[in-house]
XYZ file of N, CA and C in Angstrom:
864
model
N 0.861 -1.188 0.000
C 0.000 0.000 0.000
C 0.891 1.229 0.000
N 0.622 2.156 -0.905
C 1.396 3.390 -0.958
C 0.909 4.357 0.101
N 1.644 5.481 0.268
C 1.266 6.473 1.268
C -0.089 7.096 0.956
N -0.533 7.029 -0.313
C -1.822 7.585 -0.699
C -2.964 6.602 -0.515
N -2.616 5.391 -0.056
C -3.640 4.387 0.171
C -3.935 3.527 -1.030
N -3.203 3.724 -2.137
C -3.415 2.944 -3.352
C -2.589 1.671 -3.285
N -3.188 0.552 -3.637
C -2.473 -0.718 -3.613
C -1.399 -0.729 -4.697
N -0.204 -1.120 -4.323
C 0.916 -1.187 -5.259
C 1.319 -2.648 -5.428
N 1.368 -3.105 -6.672
C 1.755 -4.494 -6.954
C 3.276 -4.618 -6.885
N 3.778 -5.412 -5.976
C 5.226 -5.560 -5.779
C 5.620 -7.018 -5.984
N 6.475 -7.255 -6.928
C 6.961 -8.607 -7.195
C 8.285 -8.799 -6.484
N 8.356 -9.791 -5.612
C 9.581 -10.063 -4.871
C 10.606 -10.689 -5.815
N 11.844 -10.261 -5.678
C 12.907 -10.794 -6.520
C 13.190 -12.258 -6.177
N 13.559 -13.023 -7.187
C 14.093 -14.363 -6.967
C 15.537 -14.206 -6.524
N 15.864 -14.729 -5.347
C 17.190 -14.531 -4.765
C 17.980 -15.836 -4.829
N 19.177 -15.748 -5.365
C 19.967 -16.953 -5.634
C 21.399 -16.768 -5.151
N 21.912 -17.755 -4.446
C 23.340 -17.847 -4.150
C 23.942 -18.927 -5.050
N 25.124 -18.652 -5.583
C 25.913 -19.673 -6.277
C 27.192 -19.860 -5.473
N 27.306 -21.002 -4.819
C 28.472 -21.311 -3.987
C 29.469 -22.131 -4.803
N 30.715 -21.689 -4.853
C 31.689 -22.246 -5.800
C 33.007 -22.605 -5.121
N 33.858 -23.244 -5.900
C 35.286 -23.304 -5.624
C 35.978 -22.551 -6.763
N 37.191 -22.031 -6.539
C 37.893 -21.346 -7.631
C 38.134 -22.267 -8.827
N 38.145 -21.654 -10.003
C 38.452 -22.335 -11.269
C 37.410 -23.373 -11.648
N 36.150 -23.074 -11.360
C 35.078 -24.014 -11.732
C 34.148 -23.382 -12.772
N 34.642 -22.405 -13.515
C 33.885 -21.696 -14.548
C 32.810 -20.791 -13.951
N 32.994 -20.400 -12.694
C 31.968 -19.601 -12.034
C 31.873 -18.190 -12.605
N 32.971 -17.646 -13.133
C 32.905 -16.289 -13.678
C 32.116 -16.245 -14.989
N 32.226 -17.290 -15.810
C 31.404 -17.316 -17.020
C 29.945 -17.633 -16.662
N 29.739 -18.421 -15.628
C 28.377 -18.650 -15.145
C 27.779 -17.317 -14.696
N 28.552 -16.545 -13.965
C 28.112 -15.218 -13.523
C 27.772 -14.343 -14.721
N 28.613 -14.396 -15.752
C 28.341 -13.602 -16.948
C 27.004 -13.987 -17.563
N 26.674 -15.258 -17.515
C 25.404 -15.724 -18.066
C 24.224 -15.090 -17.326
N 24.255 -15.117 -16.008
C 23.169 -14.520 -15.214
C 23.167 -13.001 -15.382
N 24.343 -12.431 -15.529
C 24.481 -10.972 -15.656
C 23.806 -10.448 -16.925
N 23.587 -11.315 -17.917
C 22.931 -10.878 -19.157
C 21.437 -10.624 -18.954
N 20.860 -11.151 -17.886
C 19.409 -11.077 -17.703
C 18.971 -9.672 -17.306
N 17.868 -9.251 -17.860
C 17.322 -7.939 -17.542
C 16.811 -7.899 -16.108
N 16.880 -6.719 -15.518
C 16.389 -6.493 -14.160
C 17.024 -7.441 -13.142
N 18.312 -7.713 -13.349
C 19.041 -8.526 -12.383
C 20.058 -7.651 -11.661
N 20.284 -7.969 -10.406
C 21.349 -7.322 -9.627
C 22.282 -8.424 -9.163
N 23.553 -8.319 -9.532
C 24.504 -9.393 -9.284
C 25.655 -8.917 -8.394
N 26.008 -9.734 -7.436
C 27.148 -9.483 -6.562
C 28.263 -10.458 -6.949
N 29.421 -9.908 -7.305
C 30.556 -10.729 -7.733
C 31.534 -10.909 -6.567
N 31.501 -12.074 -5.942
C 32.438 -12.463 -4.890
C 32.581 -11.401 -3.790
N 31.474 -10.982 -3.185
C 31.564 -9.929 -2.167
C 32.302 -10.354 -0.896
N 32.193 -11.641 -0.526
C 32.925 -12.092 0.655
C 34.432 -12.154 0.379
N 34.794 -12.531 -0.837
C 36.213 -12.513 -1.199
C 36.765 -11.094 -1.124
N 35.979 -10.124 -1.602
C 36.383 -8.716 -1.507
C 36.559 -8.301 -0.052
N 35.648 -8.753 0.799
C 35.703 -8.408 2.216
C 36.983 -8.934 2.855
N 37.367 -10.155 2.517
C 38.559 -10.758 3.128
C 39.857 -10.137 2.616
N 39.824 -9.588 1.403
C 41.032 -8.978 0.838
C 41.106 -7.470 1.097
N 39.950 -6.810 1.044
C 39.956 -5.343 1.043
C 39.015 -4.723 2.063
N 38.523 -5.507 2.998
C 37.637 -4.961 4.022
C 38.403 -4.240 5.114
N 37.688 -3.867 6.154
C 38.335 -3.272 7.313
C 39.339 -4.261 7.900
N 40.278 -3.764 8.651
C 41.381 -4.591 9.146
C 40.889 -5.844 9.860
N 39.838 -5.685 10.671
C 39.349 -6.835 11.428
C 38.680 -7.885 10.544
N 38.359 -7.516 9.307
C 37.711 -8.440 8.382
C 38.697 -9.138 7.457
N 39.869 -8.555 7.252
C 40.826 -9.091 6.279
C 41.522 -10.341 6.806
N 41.859 -11.246 5.873
C 42.618 -12.426 6.280
C 44.112 -12.142 6.299
N 44.545 -11.078 5.609
C 45.924 -10.610 5.674
C 45.951 -9.179 5.134
N 47.139 -8.554 5.133
C 47.263 -7.157 4.712
C 47.930 -6.997 3.347
N 47.999 -8.074 2.570
C 48.706 -8.028 1.294
C 48.127 -6.963 0.373
N 46.786 -6.846 0.345
C 46.140 -5.914 -0.585
C 45.533 -4.714 0.138
N 45.918 -4.498 1.383
C 45.248 -3.501 2.211
C 45.349 -2.087 1.660
N 46.449 -1.772 0.984
C 46.654 -0.398 0.537
C 46.113 -0.142 -0.872
N 45.459 -1.127 -1.491
C 44.976 -0.934 -2.867
C 43.678 -0.140 -2.906
N 42.684 -0.564 -2.180
C 41.397 0.129 -2.109
C 40.572 -0.542 -1.032
N 39.472 0.073 -0.660
C 38.588 -0.519 0.331
C 37.385 -1.147 -0.362
N 36.975 -2.296 0.112
C 35.831 -3.001 -0.471
C 34.585 -2.123 -0.428
N 33.694 -2.333 -1.400
C 32.434 -1.581 -1.431
C 31.635 -1.793 -0.150
N 31.710 -3.015 0.394
C 31.063 -3.336 1.660
C 32.169 -3.800 2.605
N 32.758 -2.879 3.377
C 34.010 -3.177 4.098
C 33.856 -3.941 5.400
N 32.617 -4.189 5.829
C 32.401 -4.983 7.036
C 31.363 -6.055 6.747
N 31.372 -7.111 7.556
C 30.394 -8.185 7.371
C 28.974 -7.653 7.485
N 28.726 -6.762 8.431
C 27.366 -6.264 8.640
C 26.865 -5.454 7.451
N 27.730 -4.618 6.855
C 27.282 -3.841 5.692
C 27.058 -4.737 4.484
N 27.883 -5.771 4.340
C 27.702 -6.700 3.227
C 26.415 -7.495 3.395
N 26.191 -8.010 4.577
C 24.972 -8.774 4.835
C 23.740 -7.920 4.560
N 23.767 -6.688 5.005
C 22.638 -5.790 4.784
C 22.401 -5.556 3.294
N 23.499 -5.482 2.516
C 23.377 -5.189 1.083
C 22.633 -6.281 0.332
N 22.953 -7.555 0.589
C 22.283 -8.578 -0.210
C 21.042 -9.182 0.453
N 20.766 -8.786 1.706
C 19.526 -9.253 2.327
C 18.395 -8.237 2.197
N 18.713 -7.015 1.768
C 17.659 -6.023 1.615
C 16.848 -6.280 0.348
N 15.706 -5.625 0.254
C 14.851 -5.750 -0.921
C 15.211 -4.675 -1.946
N 15.183 -5.044 -3.220
C 15.421 -4.120 -4.321
C 14.158 -4.113 -5.189
N 13.301 -3.105 -5.036
C 11.965 -3.117 -5.673
C 11.977 -3.299 -7.191
N 12.978 -2.773 -7.884
C 12.977 -2.841 -9.350
C 13.736 -4.049 -9.892
N 14.146 -4.940 -9.004
C 14.980 -6.078 -9.391
C 14.148 -7.361 -9.403
N 14.280 -8.126 -10.489
C 13.593 -9.419 -10.584
C 14.451 -10.570 -10.086
N 15.773 -10.449 -10.254
C 16.698 -11.513 -9.872
C 17.852 -10.904 -9.083
N 18.064 -11.401 -7.881
C 19.222 -11.013 -7.071
C 20.154 -12.217 -7.007
N 21.371 -12.056 -7.500
C 22.285 -13.187 -7.671
C 23.614 -12.874 -6.985
N 24.063 -13.797 -6.148
C 25.336 -13.642 -5.433
C 26.216 -14.847 -5.732
N 27.410 -14.586 -6.259
C 28.391 -15.659 -6.507
C 29.559 -15.486 -5.544
N 29.893 -16.564 -4.846
C 31.029 -16.457 -3.928
C 31.521 -17.849 -3.527
N 32.564 -17.846 -2.702
C 33.233 -19.067 -2.266
C 32.986 -19.278 -0.772
N 32.445 -20.422 -0.361
C 32.254 -20.663 1.073
C 33.528 -20.505 1.891
N 34.700 -20.751 1.291
C 35.946 -20.630 2.056
C 36.202 -19.205 2.513
N 35.512 -18.222 1.924
C 35.710 -16.830 2.323
C 34.827 -16.427 3.506
N 33.970 -17.327 3.946
C 33.124 -17.044 5.096
C 33.765 -17.613 6.361
N 33.795 -16.811 7.389
C 34.233 -17.313 8.682
C 33.124 -18.163 9.290
N 33.504 -19.006 10.253
C 32.514 -19.883 10.880
C 31.378 -19.064 11.494
N 31.723 -17.914 12.068
C 30.689 -17.059 12.673
C 29.752 -16.489 11.604
N 30.307 -16.210 10.408
C 29.474 -15.725 9.298
C 28.451 -16.781 8.903
N 28.927 -18.015 8.747
C 28.037 -19.108 8.335
C 26.928 -19.296 9.360
N 27.292 -19.325 10.645
C 26.287 -19.510 11.693
C 25.251 -18.392 11.655
N 25.721 -17.165 11.494
C 24.807 -16.020 11.489
C 23.888 -16.058 10.280
N 24.443 -16.339 9.102
C 23.635 -16.363 7.882
C 22.610 -17.487 7.907
N 23.059 -18.669 8.256
C 22.169 -19.828 8.222
C 20.990 -19.654 9.185
N 21.218 -18.930 10.272
C 20.154 -18.711 11.249
C 19.361 -17.439 10.992
N 19.652 -16.772 9.858
C 18.934 -15.561 9.494
C 17.704 -15.920 8.679
N 16.568 -15.348 9.035
C 15.331 -15.627 8.295
C 15.452 -15.201 6.836
N 16.095 -14.042 6.601
C 16.225 -13.533 5.236
C 17.072 -14.453 4.366
N 18.087 -15.061 4.969
C 18.952 -15.970 4.223
C 18.163 -17.163 3.692
N 17.123 -17.535 4.409
C 16.268 -18.639 3.983
C 15.420 -18.308 2.771
N 15.370 -17.022 2.386
C 14.620 -16.630 1.189
C 15.430 -16.850 -0.083
N 16.712 -17.161 0.070
C 17.563 -17.425 -1.093
C 17.436 -18.885 -1.531
N 17.566 -19.087 -2.836
C 17.714 -20.433 -3.385
C 19.214 -20.692 -3.453
N 19.662 -21.738 -2.801
C 21.097 -22.003 -2.716
C 21.504 -23.036 -3.765
N 22.459 -22.653 -4.572
C 22.922 -23.512 -5.654
C 24.444 -23.646 -5.573
N 24.958 -24.715 -6.146
C 26.388 -25.007 -6.059
C 26.925 -25.352 -7.443
N 28.092 -24.801 -7.749
C 28.786 -25.119 -8.989
C 30.033 -25.903 -8.625
N 30.125 -27.122 -9.132
C 31.242 -28.005 -8.796
C 32.056 -28.307 -10.049
N 33.274 -28.799 -9.850
C 34.108 -29.194 -10.977
C 35.048 -30.310 -10.535
N 35.324 -31.217 -11.452
C 36.284 -32.286 -11.174
C 37.551 -31.673 -10.592
N 37.977 -32.121 -9.408
C 39.134 -31.492 -8.759
C 40.421 -31.551 -9.572
N 40.585 -32.553 -10.424
C 41.783 -32.578 -11.268
C 41.849 -31.319 -12.128
N 40.747 -30.984 -12.760
C 40.740 -29.844 -13.684
C 40.745 -28.510 -12.931
N 39.976 -28.432 -11.854
C 39.923 -27.176 -11.104
C 41.261 -26.874 -10.426
N 41.875 -27.866 -9.822
C 43.103 -27.615 -9.069
C 44.292 -27.423 -10.003
N 44.301 -28.112 -11.141
C 45.361 -27.837 -12.120
C 45.238 -26.407 -12.633
N 44.015 -25.961 -12.897
C 43.791 -24.591 -13.344
C 44.181 -23.594 -12.250
N 43.876 -23.933 -11.011
C 44.240 -23.087 -9.875
C 45.763 -22.942 -9.788
N 46.462 -24.056 -9.935
C 47.931 -24.034 -9.887
C 48.486 -23.169 -11.024
N 47.935 -23.304 -12.216
C 48.404 -22.517 -13.356
C 48.180 -21.024 -13.127
N 47.024 -20.666 -12.542
C 46.744 -19.261 -12.244
C 47.704 -18.721 -11.193
N 48.026 -19.546 -10.204
C 48.988 -19.122 -9.188
C 50.366 -18.886 -9.802
N 50.738 -19.739 -10.746
C 52.028 -19.540 -11.427
C 52.065 -18.197 -12.136
N 50.961 -17.832 -12.804
C 50.914 -16.528 -13.464
C 50.962 -15.398 -12.441
N 50.236 -15.593 -11.333
C 50.164 -14.555 -10.305
C 51.526 -14.314 -9.655
N 52.278 -15.380 -9.380
C 53.522 -15.251 -8.618
C 54.770 -15.491 -9.466
N 54.647 -15.296 -10.786
C 55.779 -15.575 -11.673
C 57.032 -14.798 -11.267
N 56.866 -13.530 -10.925
C 58.005 -12.694 -10.547
C 58.666 -13.210 -9.274
N 57.857 -13.547 -8.273
C 58.408 -14.042 -7.012
C 59.112 -15.377 -7.197
N 58.555 -16.228 -8.078
C 59.153 -17.538 -8.319
C 60.536 -17.381 -8.938
N 60.656 -16.477 -9.907
C 61.932 -16.326 -10.614
C 62.969 -15.567 -9.799
N 62.527 -14.700 -8.894
C 63.480 -13.842 -8.195
C 63.973 -14.389 -6.865
N 63.124 -15.108 -6.134
C 63.574 -15.532 -4.799
C 63.200 -16.969 -4.442
N 62.900 -17.779 -5.440
C 62.673 -19.194 -5.171
C 61.365 -19.507 -4.483
N 60.400 -18.605 -4.552
C 59.079 -18.846 -3.976
C 58.479 -20.114 -4.585
N 57.866 -20.954 -3.757
C 57.241 -22.183 -4.233
C 55.723 -22.079 -4.135
N 55.056 -22.447 -5.234
C 53.602 -22.362 -5.254
C 52.982 -23.225 -4.161
N 53.582 -24.366 -3.888
C 52.998 -25.251 -2.893
C 53.001 -24.639 -1.492
N 53.730 -23.524 -1.299
C 53.736 -22.852 -0.004
C 52.375 -22.271 0.339
N 51.510 -22.074 -0.656
C 50.193 -21.487 -0.380
C 49.200 -22.536 0.113
N 49.558 -23.806 0.017
C 48.633 -24.862 0.411
C 48.683 -25.099 1.915
N 47.496 -25.093 2.516
C 47.352 -25.396 3.929
C 46.594 -26.715 4.018
N 47.149 -27.684 4.708
C 46.569 -29.024 4.696
C 45.181 -29.095 5.327
N 44.854 -28.135 6.210
C 43.545 -28.175 6.855
C 42.472 -27.526 5.987
N 42.758 -26.330 5.482
C 41.792 -25.598 4.679
C 42.494 -25.026 3.455
N 42.833 -25.862 2.477
C 43.565 -25.372 1.305
C 42.767 -24.324 0.532
N 43.447 -23.423 -0.168
C 42.768 -22.335 -0.875
C 41.643 -22.744 -1.818
N 41.752 -23.835 -2.578
C 40.629 -24.128 -3.486
C 39.285 -24.347 -2.800
N 39.267 -24.727 -1.517
C 38.029 -24.683 -0.765
C 37.004 -25.776 -0.975
N 37.409 -26.961 -1.397
C 36.436 -28.037 -1.582
C 35.776 -28.430 -0.260
N 36.554 -28.485 0.810
C 35.982 -28.866 2.106
C 34.964 -27.838 2.567
N 35.257 -26.555 2.367
C 34.332 -25.498 2.775
C 33.042 -25.552 1.955
N 33.175 -25.808 0.658
C 31.986 -25.917 -0.187
C 31.126 -27.095 0.255
N 31.769 -28.208 0.524
C 31.030 -29.394 0.947
C 30.375 -29.170 2.298
N 31.066 -28.462 3.209
C 30.473 -28.148 4.514
C 29.202 -27.308 4.342
N 29.267 -26.296 3.472
C 28.095 -25.443 3.248
C 26.951 -26.264 2.638
N 27.285 -27.112 1.695
C 26.288 -28.001 1.076
C 25.608 -28.853 2.146
N 26.395 -29.433 3.033
C 25.851 -30.315 4.070
C 24.980 -29.546 5.057
N 25.421 -28.340 5.439
C 24.652 -27.524 6.373
C 23.287 -27.181 5.787
N 23.255 -26.769 4.534
C 21.997 -26.383 3.900
C 21.105 -27.595 3.633
N 21.710 -28.705 3.250
C 20.926 -29.935 3.044
C 20.250 -30.357 4.344
N 20.995 -30.307 5.446
C 20.433 -30.736 6.729
C 19.388 -29.746 7.238
N 19.597 -28.461 6.993
C 18.657 -27.448 7.491
C 17.321 -27.512 6.763
N 17.376 -27.710 5.438
C 16.146 -27.651 4.644
C 15.607 -29.025 4.248
N 16.320 -30.079 4.612
C 15.801 -31.424 4.419
C 15.911 -31.985 3.025
N 16.663 -31.311 2.156
C 16.866 -31.825 0.802
C 18.163 -31.238 0.250
N 18.781 -31.922 -0.719
C 20.040 -31.396 -1.274
C 19.805 -30.098 -2.034
N 20.698 -29.125 -1.898
C 20.614 -27.921 -2.735
C 20.842 -28.270 -4.203
N 20.566 -27.319 -5.073
C 20.751 -27.500 -6.514
C 22.243 -27.509 -6.834
N 22.671 -28.495 -7.608
C 24.087 -28.648 -7.946
C 24.250 -28.692 -9.462
N 25.201 -27.924 -9.972
C 25.559 -27.934 -11.391
C 27.010 -28.354 -11.514
N 27.287 -29.272 -12.435
C 28.661 -29.701 -12.695
C 29.206 -28.902 -13.872
N 30.392 -28.318 -13.692
C 31.008 -27.520 -14.751
C 31.205 -28.329 -16.031
N 31.369 -29.630 -15.901
C 31.526 -30.462 -17.096
C 30.284 -30.404 -17.975
N 29.113 -30.330 -17.358
C 27.875 -30.209 -18.132
C 27.787 -28.847 -18.809
N 28.252 -27.801 -18.120
C 28.259 -26.470 -18.727
C 29.093 -26.449 -19.998
N 30.222 -27.165 -19.972
C 31.098 -27.191 -21.137
C 30.527 -28.053 -22.254
N 29.962 -29.171 -21.897
C 29.472 -30.099 -22.920
C 28.107 -29.687 -23.474
N 27.231 -29.150 -22.602
C 25.855 -28.824 -23.010
C 25.440 -27.498 -22.374
N 26.036 -26.386 -22.776
C 25.763 -25.103 -22.102
C 24.302 -24.672 -22.150
N 23.666 -24.754 -23.316
C 22.270 -24.312 -23.417
C 21.351 -25.175 -22.556
N 21.492 -26.468 -22.680
C 20.618 -27.377 -21.933
C 20.850 -27.243 -20.419
N 22.118 -27.067 -20.027
C 22.424 -26.950 -18.595
C 21.836 -25.670 -18.007
N 21.967 -24.554 -18.723
C 21.414 -23.306 -18.221
C 19.887 -23.338 -18.216
N 19.290 -24.013 -19.188
C 17.829 -24.165 -19.183
C 17.390 -24.943 -17.939
N 18.079 -26.028 -17.646
C 17.730 -26.834 -16.473
C 17.939 -26.046 -15.188
N 19.006 -25.265 -15.142
C 19.284 -24.445 -13.961
C 18.170 -23.415 -13.757
N 17.811 -22.732 -14.822
C 16.756 -21.724 -14.722
C 15.443 -22.336 -14.243
N 15.121 -23.499 -14.782
C 13.902 -24.182 -14.353
C 13.978 -24.540 -12.873
N 15.146 -24.985 -12.432
C 15.318 -25.419 -11.043
C 15.181 -24.253 -10.063
N 15.661 -23.063 -10.453
C 15.605 -21.914 -9.541
C 14.374 -21.037 -9.770
N 13.630 -21.320 -10.834
C 12.391 -20.604 -11.071
C 12.529 -19.260 -11.760
N 13.496 -19.152 -12.672
C 13.615 -17.937 -13.478
C 13.490 -18.312 -14.951
N 13.196 -17.318 -15.785
C 13.013 -17.574 -17.207
C 14.366 -17.710 -17.912
N 14.484 -18.748 -18.699
C 15.680 -18.917 -19.532
C 15.578 -17.995 -20.744
N 16.681 -17.334 -21.080
C 16.753 -16.481 -22.264
C 17.845 -17.022 -23.187
N 17.597 -17.119 -24.485
C 18.628 -17.609 -25.412
C 19.930 -16.815 -25.335
N 19.839 -15.549 -24.936
C 21.039 -14.701 -24.847
C 21.926 -15.063 -23.668
N 21.499 -15.997 -22.827
C 22.270 -16.322 -21.626
C 23.569 -17.048 -21.919
N 23.714 -17.606 -23.086
C 24.928 -18.387 -23.364
C 25.879 -17.686 -24.332
N 25.542 -16.468 -24.733
C 26.460 -15.670 -25.553
C 26.438 -14.230 -25.053
N 27.564 -13.539 -25.213
C 27.669 -12.161 -24.759
C 28.869 -11.508 -25.431
N 29.050 -10.233 -25.200
C 30.166 -9.510 -25.807
C 31.378 -9.526 -24.879
N 32.585 -9.662 -25.442
C 33.797 -9.558 -24.612
C 33.842 -8.203 -23.910
N 34.431 -8.181 -22.736
C 34.553 -6.950 -21.962
C 36.021 -6.549 -21.849
N 36.240 -5.274 -21.701
C 37.612 -4.776 -21.582
C 38.026 -4.540 -20.141
N 37.043 -4.485 -19.226
C 37.359 -4.195 -17.828
C 36.461 -4.992 -16.904
N 37.044 -5.498 -15.818
C 36.274 -6.275 -14.848
C 35.197 -5.434 -14.180
N 35.410 -4.135 -14.112
C 34.435 -3.253 -13.472
C 33.078 -3.301 -14.169
N 33.059 -3.702 -15.440
C 31.794 -3.819 -16.162
C 30.928 -4.944 -15.609
N 31.542 -5.837 -14.839
C 30.805 -6.911 -14.173
C 30.626 -6.639 -12.685
N 31.138 -5.499 -12.222
C 31.116 -5.225 -10.798
C 32.230 -5.945 -10.070
N 33.290 -6.319 -10.810
C 34.423 -7.042 -10.236
C 35.673 -6.161 -10.254
N 36.719 -6.624 -9.589
C 37.992 -5.912 -9.557
C 38.931 -6.492 -10.605
N 39.951 -5.710 -10.951
C 40.891 -6.141 -11.982
C 41.883 -7.159 -11.419
N 41.706 -8.422 -11.770
C 42.659 -9.478 -11.406
C 42.835 -10.368 -12.631
N 43.607 -9.918 -13.613
C 43.666 -10.590 -14.914
C 44.124 -12.037 -14.857
N 44.950 -12.383 -13.886
C 45.440 -13.763 -13.815
C 44.364 -14.724 -13.338
N 43.258 -14.207 -12.786
C 42.188 -15.081 -12.315
C 41.050 -15.188 -13.317
N 40.575 -14.092 -13.872
C 39.418 -14.225 -14.756
C 39.533 -13.413 -16.028
N 40.737 -13.296 -16.571
C 40.892 -12.612 -17.854
C 40.169 -13.353 -18.968
N 40.207 -14.692 -18.941
C 39.538 -15.472 -19.991
C 38.025 -15.259 -19.957
N 37.464 -15.159 -18.746
C 36.016 -14.929 -18.631
C 35.630 -13.558 -19.180
N 36.474 -12.549 -18.922
C 36.196 -11.208 -19.431
C 36.241 -11.175 -20.955
N 37.220 -11.868 -21.519
C 37.431 -11.837 -22.966
C 36.521 -12.799 -23.714
N 35.773 -13.606 -22.989
C 34.931 -14.617 -23.633
C 33.727 -13.975 -24.304
N 33.139 -14.723 -25.224
C 31.918 -14.272 -25.893
C 30.779 -15.274 -25.683
N 30.980 -16.168 -24.744
C 29.956 -17.163 -24.445
C 30.590 -18.407 -23.861
N 29.758 -19.370 -23.506
C 30.289 -20.649 -23.050
C 31.019 -21.333 -24.206
N 32.173 -21.862 -23.931
C 32.940 -22.576 -24.946
C 32.545 -24.049 -24.899
N 31.720 -24.449 -25.867
C 31.228 -25.828 -25.878
C 32.369 -26.781 -26.196
N 32.506 -27.805 -25.368
C 33.623 -28.744 -25.490
C 33.108 -30.170 -25.412
N 33.431 -30.970 -26.394
C 33.096 -32.392 -26.350
C 34.036 -33.063 -25.351
N 33.497 -33.756 -24.342
C 34.352 -34.411 -23.349
C 35.389 -35.347 -23.967
N 35.072 -35.906 -25.117
C 36.009 -36.826 -25.762
C 37.228 -36.098 -26.312
N 37.117 -34.783 -26.491
C 38.230 -34.009 -27.035
C 39.113 -33.390 -25.958
N 38.715 -33.526 -24.696
C 39.514 -32.939 -23.623
C 40.768 -33.762 -23.357
N 41.878 -33.074 -23.230
C 43.132 -33.761 -22.942
C 43.199 -34.111 -21.457
N 43.858 -35.216 -21.127
C 44.030 -35.566 -19.709
C 44.803 -34.480 -18.968
N 44.494 -34.308 -17.693
C 45.230 -33.341 -16.874
C 46.644 -33.880 -16.631
N 47.689 -33.082 -16.915
C 49.074 -33.548 -16.710
C 49.468 -33.489 -15.235
N 49.027 -34.478 -14.482
C 49.273 -34.481 -13.041
C 50.759 -34.504 -12.706
N 51.584 -35.013 -13.630
C 53.022 -35.068 -13.358
C 53.649 -33.677 -13.311
N 52.902 -32.654 -13.740
C 53.410 -31.288 -13.692
C 53.055 -30.576 -12.387
N 52.281 -31.241 -11.546
C 51.861 -30.655 -10.278
C 52.761 -31.109 -9.134
N 52.997 -30.248 -8.146
C 53.695 -30.682 -6.935
C 52.893 -31.762 -6.226
N 53.568 -32.584 -5.459
C 52.907 -33.702 -4.789
C 51.790 -33.218 -3.864
N 51.979 -32.074 -3.192
C 50.941 -31.571 -2.296
C 49.627 -31.333 -3.033
N 49.725 -30.862 -4.273
C 48.521 -30.601 -5.053
C 47.864 -31.911 -5.487
N 48.669 -32.886 -5.878
C 48.125 -34.183 -6.276
C 47.439 -34.844 -5.084
N 48.073 -34.767 -3.917
C 47.461 -35.335 -2.710
C 46.144 -34.643 -2.392
N 46.100 -33.344 -2.608
C 44.891 -32.590 -2.318
C 43.760 -32.994 -3.261
N 44.082 -33.254 -4.521
C 43.075 -33.737 -5.472
C 42.430 -35.010 -4.948
N 43.254 -35.922 -4.435
C 42.734 -37.188 -3.903
C 41.804 -36.946 -2.713
N 42.135 -35.945 -1.873
C 41.286 -35.643 -0.719
C 39.952 -35.037 -1.148
N 39.981 -34.277 -2.218
C 38.777 -33.572 -2.664
C 37.806 -34.453 -3.439
N 38.317 -35.489 -4.070
C 37.458 -36.269 -4.968
C 36.217 -36.829 -4.283
N 36.291 -37.415 -3.085
C 35.058 -37.928 -2.468
C 34.026 -36.829 -2.205
N 34.492 -35.616 -1.876
C 33.573 -34.504 -1.635
C 32.865 -34.109 -2.928
N 33.647 -34.048 -3.999
C 33.086 -33.724 -5.314
C 32.095 -34.791 -5.762
N 32.450 -36.048 -5.610
C 31.590 -37.140 -6.079
C 30.274 -37.186 -5.315
N 30.312 -36.875 -4.021
C 29.073 -36.879 -3.240
C 28.105 -35.811 -3.755
N 28.625 -34.640 -4.063
C 27.771 -33.575 -4.581
C 27.361 -33.850 -6.020
N 28.247 -34.426 -6.778
C 27.955 -34.740 -8.177
C 26.793 -35.736 -8.292
N 26.630 -36.565 -7.293
C 25.576 -37.584 -7.324
C 24.173 -36.967 -7.354
N 24.046 -35.687 -6.962
C 22.724 -35.057 -6.941
C 22.643 -33.872 -7.916
N 23.570 -33.797 -8.858
C 23.581 -32.681 -9.805
C 22.357 -32.719 -10.699
N 21.994 -31.552 -11.234
C 20.872 -31.498 -12.163
C 21.291 -32.117 -13.490
N 20.326 -32.677 -14.177
C 20.554 -33.273 -15.485
C 20.305 -32.211 -16.565
N 21.239 -32.011 -17.494
C 21.043 -30.988 -18.513
C 19.816 -31.205 -19.394
N 19.302 -32.434 -19.453
C 18.231 -32.742 -20.398
C 16.850 -32.914 -19.765
N 16.811 -32.986 -18.441
C 15.520 -32.935 -17.768
C 15.794 -32.636 -16.304
N 14.771 -32.080 -15.668
C 14.932 -31.694 -14.255
C 13.665 -32.053 -13.483
């Protein structure tokens, strides 16, 4: 009801979380949703908070002097994506569970507003995701590697490694147990092999309209056009893309595991059971 007493028709936005691990094609998935009209999309806001938030929010000070996150505290970020946006039909948040602190997860899961979101997960075979992660790290730290003997495997923590498979699986389990059914799961392999069919099934599962334009788009010159920060070694390919790159699984080359440090190979083995458990409930590209 408006202040004049006239009834106003208000359509509530469909609210969606996409919970990911790095290098699972999540940035091109984000680009697909970003093409939709009347959508508001948040690109990795928790990751921004951990890198560029207030001091008490950051996981380290490596990027502290670059800029401050748009939402520099957990409370301001939570308020941003839990509020209502009257002119928005789709509210979409893409992020990594590993960027949430345990207190964040507890607070969100027990929030009534958080329950209004449809929670979805994008998974990828750990061989391909972790090899891609290692390659991106090599690009990121090339100077340090050549100048002072820095080793990429130094970034791996045996309890909570950066790729975040354990954190993603924990979030999946928490939401499955809270709501009594598995959340929606998409396998990146299906996106590559059957992009149109996979996005159609996803849209049907979350209750939004599929648009043919969702699988093609124009290359971008700046990450800011997506509401993201400039990190070319992480998502330059997604920015320069013009759509999902359809790939026949039979044409994919095996992952060269012999090029990975042993710590990374061991981590792949630890992640596989977590991936397979979630993969068992993934949506089917051809029916849902």
